[in-house]
Tab-separated table of C-alpha atoms and ligand atoms in Angstrom:
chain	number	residue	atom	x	y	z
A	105	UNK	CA	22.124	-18.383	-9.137
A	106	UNK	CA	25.594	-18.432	-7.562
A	107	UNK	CA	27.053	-21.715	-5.966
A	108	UNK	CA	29.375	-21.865	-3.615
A	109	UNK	CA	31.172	-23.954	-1.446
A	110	UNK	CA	32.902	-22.654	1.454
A	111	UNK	CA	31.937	-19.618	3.846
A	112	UNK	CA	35.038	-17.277	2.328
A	113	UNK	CA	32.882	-18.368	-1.538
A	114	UNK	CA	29.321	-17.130	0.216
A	115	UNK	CA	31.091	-14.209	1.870
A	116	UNK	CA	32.179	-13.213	-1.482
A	117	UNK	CA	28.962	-13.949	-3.317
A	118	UNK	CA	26.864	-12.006	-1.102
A	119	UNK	CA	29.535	-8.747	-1.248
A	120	UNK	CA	27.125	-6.136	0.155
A	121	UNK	CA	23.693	-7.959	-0.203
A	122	UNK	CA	20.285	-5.828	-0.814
A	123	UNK	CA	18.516	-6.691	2.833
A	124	UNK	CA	16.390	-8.327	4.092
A	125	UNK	CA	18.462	-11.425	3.765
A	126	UNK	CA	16.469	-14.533	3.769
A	127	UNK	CA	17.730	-17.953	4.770
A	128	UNK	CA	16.423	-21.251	4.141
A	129	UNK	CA	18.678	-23.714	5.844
A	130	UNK	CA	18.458	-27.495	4.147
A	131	UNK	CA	19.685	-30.708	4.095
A	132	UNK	CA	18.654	-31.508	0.406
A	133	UNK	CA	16.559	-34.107	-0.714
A	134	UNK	CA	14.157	-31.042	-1.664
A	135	UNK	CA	10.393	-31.603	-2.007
A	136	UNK	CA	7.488	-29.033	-1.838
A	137	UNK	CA	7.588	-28.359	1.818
A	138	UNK	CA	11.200	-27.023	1.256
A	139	UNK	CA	9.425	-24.878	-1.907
A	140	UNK	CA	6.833	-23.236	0.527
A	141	UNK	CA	9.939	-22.317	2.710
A	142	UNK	CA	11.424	-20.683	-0.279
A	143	UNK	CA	8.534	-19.096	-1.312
A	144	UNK	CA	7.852	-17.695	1.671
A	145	UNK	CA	11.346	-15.836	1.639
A	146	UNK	CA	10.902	-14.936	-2.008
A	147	UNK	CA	7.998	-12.814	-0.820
A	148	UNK	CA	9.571	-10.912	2.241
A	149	UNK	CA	13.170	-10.712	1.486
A	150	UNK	CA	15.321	-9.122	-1.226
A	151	UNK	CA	18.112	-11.674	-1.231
A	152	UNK	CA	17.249	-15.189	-0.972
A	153	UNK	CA	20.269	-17.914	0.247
A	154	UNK	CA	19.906	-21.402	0.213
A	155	UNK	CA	22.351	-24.269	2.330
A	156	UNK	CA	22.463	-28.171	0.873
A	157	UNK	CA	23.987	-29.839	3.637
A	158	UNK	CA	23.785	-33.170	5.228
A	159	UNK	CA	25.082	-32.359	8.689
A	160	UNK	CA	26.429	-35.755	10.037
A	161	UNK	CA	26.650	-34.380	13.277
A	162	UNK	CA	23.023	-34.399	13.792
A	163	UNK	CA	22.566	-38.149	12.700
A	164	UNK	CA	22.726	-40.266	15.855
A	165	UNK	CA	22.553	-43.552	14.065
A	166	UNK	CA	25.187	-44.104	11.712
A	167	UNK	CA	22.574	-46.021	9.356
A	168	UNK	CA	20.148	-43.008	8.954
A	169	UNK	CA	22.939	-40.719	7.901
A	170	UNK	CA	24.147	-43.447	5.638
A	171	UNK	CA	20.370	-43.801	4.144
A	172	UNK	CA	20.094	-40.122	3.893
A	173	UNK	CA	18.703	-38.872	0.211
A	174	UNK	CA	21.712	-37.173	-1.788
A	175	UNK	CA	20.231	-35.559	-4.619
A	176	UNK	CA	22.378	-32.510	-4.950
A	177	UNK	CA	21.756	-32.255	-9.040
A	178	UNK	CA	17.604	-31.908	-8.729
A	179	UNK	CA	18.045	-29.831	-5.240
A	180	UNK	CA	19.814	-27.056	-7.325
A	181	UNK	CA	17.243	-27.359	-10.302
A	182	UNK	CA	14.413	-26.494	-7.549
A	183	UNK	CA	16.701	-23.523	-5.905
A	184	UNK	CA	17.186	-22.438	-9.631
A	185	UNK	CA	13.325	-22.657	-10.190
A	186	UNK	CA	12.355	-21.634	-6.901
A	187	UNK	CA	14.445	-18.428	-7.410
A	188	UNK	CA	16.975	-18.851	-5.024
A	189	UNK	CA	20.163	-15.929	-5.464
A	190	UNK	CA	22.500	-17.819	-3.798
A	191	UNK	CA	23.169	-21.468	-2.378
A	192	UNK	CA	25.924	-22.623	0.141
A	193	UNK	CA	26.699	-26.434	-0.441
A	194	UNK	CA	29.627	-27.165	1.345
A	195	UNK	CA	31.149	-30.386	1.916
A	196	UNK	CA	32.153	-31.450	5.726
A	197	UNK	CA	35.361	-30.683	5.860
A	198	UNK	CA	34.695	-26.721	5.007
A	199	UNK	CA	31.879	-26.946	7.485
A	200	UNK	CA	34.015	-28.857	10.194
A	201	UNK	CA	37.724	-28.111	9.475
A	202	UNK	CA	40.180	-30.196	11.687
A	203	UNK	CA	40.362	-28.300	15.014
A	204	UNK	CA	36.914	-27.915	15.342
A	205	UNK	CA	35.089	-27.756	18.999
A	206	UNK	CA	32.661	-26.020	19.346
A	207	UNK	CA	28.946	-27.522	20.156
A	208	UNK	CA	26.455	-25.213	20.652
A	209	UNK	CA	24.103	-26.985	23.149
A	210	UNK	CA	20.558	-25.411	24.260
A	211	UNK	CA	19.520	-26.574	27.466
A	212	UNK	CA	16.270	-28.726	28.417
A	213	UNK	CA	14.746	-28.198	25.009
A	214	UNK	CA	17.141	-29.528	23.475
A	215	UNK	CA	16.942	-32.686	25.326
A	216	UNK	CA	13.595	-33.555	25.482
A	217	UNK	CA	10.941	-35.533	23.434
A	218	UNK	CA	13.280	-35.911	19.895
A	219	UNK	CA	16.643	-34.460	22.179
A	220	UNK	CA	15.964	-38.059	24.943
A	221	UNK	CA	15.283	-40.282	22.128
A	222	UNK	CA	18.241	-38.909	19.724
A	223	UNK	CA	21.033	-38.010	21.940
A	224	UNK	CA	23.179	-35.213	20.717
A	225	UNK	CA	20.498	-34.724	17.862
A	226	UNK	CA	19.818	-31.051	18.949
A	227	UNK	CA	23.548	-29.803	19.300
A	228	UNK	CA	23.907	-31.279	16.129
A	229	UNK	CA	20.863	-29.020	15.000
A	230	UNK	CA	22.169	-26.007	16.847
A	231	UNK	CA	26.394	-25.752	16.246
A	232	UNK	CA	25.479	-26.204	12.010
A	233	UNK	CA	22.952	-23.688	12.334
A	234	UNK	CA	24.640	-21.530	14.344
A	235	UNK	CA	27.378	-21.278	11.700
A	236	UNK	CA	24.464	-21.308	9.430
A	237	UNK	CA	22.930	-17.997	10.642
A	238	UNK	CA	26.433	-16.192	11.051
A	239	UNK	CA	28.033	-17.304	7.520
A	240	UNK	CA	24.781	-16.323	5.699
A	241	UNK	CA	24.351	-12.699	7.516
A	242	UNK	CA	20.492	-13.315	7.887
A	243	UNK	CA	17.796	-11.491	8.838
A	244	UNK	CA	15.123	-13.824	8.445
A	245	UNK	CA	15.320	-17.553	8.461
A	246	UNK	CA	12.464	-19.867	7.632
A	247	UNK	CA	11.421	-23.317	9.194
A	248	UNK	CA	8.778	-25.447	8.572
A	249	UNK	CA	6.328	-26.722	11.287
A	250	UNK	CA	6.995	-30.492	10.875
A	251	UNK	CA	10.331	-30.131	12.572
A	252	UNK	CA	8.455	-28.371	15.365
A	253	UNK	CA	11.269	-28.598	18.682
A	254	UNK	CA	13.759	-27.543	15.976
A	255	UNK	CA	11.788	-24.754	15.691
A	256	UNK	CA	11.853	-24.439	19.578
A	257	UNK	CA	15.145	-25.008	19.923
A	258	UNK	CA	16.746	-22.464	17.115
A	259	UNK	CA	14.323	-19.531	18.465
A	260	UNK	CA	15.748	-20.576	21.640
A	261	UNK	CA	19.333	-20.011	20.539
A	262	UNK	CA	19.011	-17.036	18.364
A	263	UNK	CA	17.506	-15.208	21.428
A	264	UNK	CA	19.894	-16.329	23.298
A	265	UNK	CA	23.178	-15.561	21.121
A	266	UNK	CA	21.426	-11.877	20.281
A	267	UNK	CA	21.924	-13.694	16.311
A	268	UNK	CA	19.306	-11.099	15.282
A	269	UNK	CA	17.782	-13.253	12.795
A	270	UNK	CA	13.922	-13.464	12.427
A	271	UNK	CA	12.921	-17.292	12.857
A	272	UNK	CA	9.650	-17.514	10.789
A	273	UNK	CA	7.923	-20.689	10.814
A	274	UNK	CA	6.048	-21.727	7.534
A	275	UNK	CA	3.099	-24.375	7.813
A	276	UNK	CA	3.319	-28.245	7.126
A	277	UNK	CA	3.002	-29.460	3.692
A	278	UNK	CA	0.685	-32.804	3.622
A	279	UNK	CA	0.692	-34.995	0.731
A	280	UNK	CA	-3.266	-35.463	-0.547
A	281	UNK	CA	-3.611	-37.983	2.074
A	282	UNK	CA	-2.812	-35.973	4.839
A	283	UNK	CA	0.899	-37.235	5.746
A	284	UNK	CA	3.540	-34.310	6.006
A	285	UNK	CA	5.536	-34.010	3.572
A	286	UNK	CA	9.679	-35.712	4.744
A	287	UNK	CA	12.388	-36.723	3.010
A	288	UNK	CA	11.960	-39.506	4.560
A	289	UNK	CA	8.688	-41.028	2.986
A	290	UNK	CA	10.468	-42.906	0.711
A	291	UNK	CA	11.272	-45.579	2.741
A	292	UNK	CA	8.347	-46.155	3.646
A	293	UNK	CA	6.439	-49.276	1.510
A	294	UNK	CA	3.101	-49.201	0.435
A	295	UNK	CA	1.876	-51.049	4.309
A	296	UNK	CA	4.087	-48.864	6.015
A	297	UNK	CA	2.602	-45.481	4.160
A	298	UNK	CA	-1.351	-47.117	4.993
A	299	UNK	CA	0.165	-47.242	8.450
A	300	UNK	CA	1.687	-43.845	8.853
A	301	UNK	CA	-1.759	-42.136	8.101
A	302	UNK	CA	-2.564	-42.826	11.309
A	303	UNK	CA	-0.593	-39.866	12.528
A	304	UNK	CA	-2.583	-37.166	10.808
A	305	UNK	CA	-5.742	-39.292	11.524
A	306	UNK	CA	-4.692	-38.516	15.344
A	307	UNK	CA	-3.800	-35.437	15.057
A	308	UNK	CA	-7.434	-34.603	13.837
A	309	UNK	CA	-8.634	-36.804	16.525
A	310	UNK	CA	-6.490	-34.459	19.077
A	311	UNK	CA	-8.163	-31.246	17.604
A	312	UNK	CA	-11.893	-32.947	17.666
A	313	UNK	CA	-11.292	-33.897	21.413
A	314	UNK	CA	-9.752	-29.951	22.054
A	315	UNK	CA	-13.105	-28.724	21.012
A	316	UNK	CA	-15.258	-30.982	22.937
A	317	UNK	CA	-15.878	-29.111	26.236
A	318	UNK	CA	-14.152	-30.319	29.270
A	319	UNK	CA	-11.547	-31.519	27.246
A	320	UNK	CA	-7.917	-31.538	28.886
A	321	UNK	CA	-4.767	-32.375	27.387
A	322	UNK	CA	-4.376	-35.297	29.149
A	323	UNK	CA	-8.092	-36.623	27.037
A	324	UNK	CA	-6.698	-34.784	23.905
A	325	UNK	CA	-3.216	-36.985	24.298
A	326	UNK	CA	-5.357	-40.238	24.453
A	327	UNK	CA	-7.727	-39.347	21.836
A	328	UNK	CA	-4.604	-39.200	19.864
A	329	UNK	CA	-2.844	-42.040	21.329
A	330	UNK	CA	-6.250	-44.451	20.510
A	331	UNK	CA	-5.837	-43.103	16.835
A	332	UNK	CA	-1.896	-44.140	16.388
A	333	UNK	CA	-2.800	-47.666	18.459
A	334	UNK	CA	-4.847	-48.765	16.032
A	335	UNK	CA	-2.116	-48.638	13.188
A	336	UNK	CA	0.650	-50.879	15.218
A	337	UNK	CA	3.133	-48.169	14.440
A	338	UNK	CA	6.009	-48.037	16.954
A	339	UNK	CA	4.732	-45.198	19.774
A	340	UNK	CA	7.770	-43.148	20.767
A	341	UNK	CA	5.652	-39.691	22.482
A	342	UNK	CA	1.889	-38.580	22.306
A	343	UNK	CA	2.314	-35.006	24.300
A	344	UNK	CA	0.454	-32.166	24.550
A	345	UNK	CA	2.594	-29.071	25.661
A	346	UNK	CA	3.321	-25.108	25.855
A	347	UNK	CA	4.023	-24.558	22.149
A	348	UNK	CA	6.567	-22.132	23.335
A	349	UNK	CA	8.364	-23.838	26.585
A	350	UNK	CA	7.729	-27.029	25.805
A	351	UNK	CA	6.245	-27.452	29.382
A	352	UNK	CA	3.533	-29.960	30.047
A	353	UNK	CA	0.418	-28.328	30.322
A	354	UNK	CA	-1.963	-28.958	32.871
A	355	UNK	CA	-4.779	-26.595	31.007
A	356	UNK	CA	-5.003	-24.888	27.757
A	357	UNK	CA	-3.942	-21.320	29.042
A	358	UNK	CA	-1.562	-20.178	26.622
A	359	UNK	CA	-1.296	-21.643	22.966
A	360	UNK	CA	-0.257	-25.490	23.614
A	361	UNK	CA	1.126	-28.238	20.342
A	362	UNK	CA	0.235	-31.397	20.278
A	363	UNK	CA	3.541	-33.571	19.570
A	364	UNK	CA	3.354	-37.344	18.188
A	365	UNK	CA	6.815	-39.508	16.838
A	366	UNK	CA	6.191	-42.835	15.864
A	367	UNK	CA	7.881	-45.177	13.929
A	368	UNK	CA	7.021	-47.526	10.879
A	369	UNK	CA	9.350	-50.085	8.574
A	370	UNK	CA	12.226	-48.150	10.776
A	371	UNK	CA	11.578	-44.822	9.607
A	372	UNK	CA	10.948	-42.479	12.754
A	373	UNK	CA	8.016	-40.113	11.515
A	374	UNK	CA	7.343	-36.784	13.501
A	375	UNK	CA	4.550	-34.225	12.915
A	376	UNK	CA	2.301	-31.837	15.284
A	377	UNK	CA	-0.482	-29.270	15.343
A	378	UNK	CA	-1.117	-26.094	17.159
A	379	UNK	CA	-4.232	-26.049	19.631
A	380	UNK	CA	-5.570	-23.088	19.899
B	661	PAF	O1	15.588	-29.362	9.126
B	661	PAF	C1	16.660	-29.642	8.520
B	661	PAF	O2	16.682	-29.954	7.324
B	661	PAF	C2	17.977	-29.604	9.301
B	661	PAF	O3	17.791	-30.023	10.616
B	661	PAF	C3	18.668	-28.227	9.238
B	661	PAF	C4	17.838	-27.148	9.911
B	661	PAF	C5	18.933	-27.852	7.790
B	661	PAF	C6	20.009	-28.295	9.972
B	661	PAF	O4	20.863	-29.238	9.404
């Protein structure tokens, strides 16, 4: 496995790389959702590239940067095992030299739901990925479903830059007790973990109250909503919407997600499932 640490480093370790090119873009603090990502582009691609790189610009709260996991040593022990060919870990100054500009910004979805509550979260998300993409020379890139506007929103761009990448999206890991799998369970404490269950605990509510007949997604949001009440968590959203506009839908047409952030012991917890 090669290392490297600048894009002129992973231009030169990739030389003329077998294709398809996976990607699997990270911020470290690896766990086994990160493993099904790489697994996944183990199986379809010939060359597999990995990023470790906490990108500051997408932290809008100077704290949750500062709390961020930095566990670079382990992370390249699990690319190593996970049979990653290369990985890009550069610091920030190689990924934002002085002089740089550019923000890549995309529109409504990026502002919305995770975009309102975290401004400037999503151009964070899109500029590093952006450069991402282009430094790597993908052709497929993998995401999990947690992080599902990011998903959204990095579809959104590659259309709309013509990146021709592939954005593949690779299911949520849960933990045995149903939580998704985040770097950011750590923080939570034993009460604040009992508490967070109540998010996959509504999602299944959401799903039970999608199959009832009848049901709307205004009745599947409060099915889910009466779940994540009950735990005292922090309710940020409960929404049900077009998994692929992000519109609020008034019917279940087309394939709609089910979206829920909530917070508990100050760590903002995300997660979603597909109705369809
Ligand atoms: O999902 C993440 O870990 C990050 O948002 C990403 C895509 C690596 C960009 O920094």
């Amino acid at each position: 496995m090669i290392i490297t640490r600048s894009a002129d480093d992973l231009a030169q370790a990739l030389g003329a790389p077998s294709h398809p090119v996976g990607f699997v873009p990270t911020m470290g603090a690896l766990h086994a959702g990160h493993a099904s990502l790489f697994a996944a582009a183990r199986d379809e691609c010939e060359t597999l590239v990995a990023s470790i790189f906490v990108n500051a610009m997408q932290f809008d709260r100077p704290e949750d940067l500062a709390k961020y996991p930095r566990t670079l040593e382990s992370d390249l022990q699990i690319c190593r095992s996970e049979k990653v060919d290369v990985v890009y870990c550069p610091d920030q100054t190689a990924m934002y030299p002085t002089g740089f500009s550019t923000v890549v910004s995309v529109g409504r979805l990026g502002r919305i739901l995770e975009g309102a509550d975290r401004p400037g979260h999503f151009d964070g998300v899109a500029t590093v990925v952006t450069k991402l993409l282009s430094s790597c020379r993908a052709d497929v890139a993998y995401f999990g479903q947690k992080d599902f506007q990011q998903l959204a929103v990095i579809r959104r761009l590659a259309l709309d830059l013509n990146l021709g990448v592939d954005i593949r999206m690779v299911p949520t890991v849960r933990d045995h007790d149903g939580l998704a799998l985040s770097s950011r369970n750590i923080r939570l404490s034993d009460e604040g973990r009992r508490r967070a269950l109540s998010i996959p605990r509504s999602l299944e509510a959401a799903r039970t109250e999608y199959e009832r007949p009848g049901s709307t997604p205004s009745s599947v949001e409060e099915a889910a909503k009466a779940a994540l009440e009950a735990s005292g968590m922090l309710i940020h959203y409960v929404v049900v919407v077009d998994a692929e506009t992000f519109v609020e839908a008034d019917g279940f047409d087309r394939t709609s997600a089910i979206l829920v952030a909530a917070t508990v012991d100050g760590v903002r917890l995300i997660d979603n499932a597909l109705l369809d």
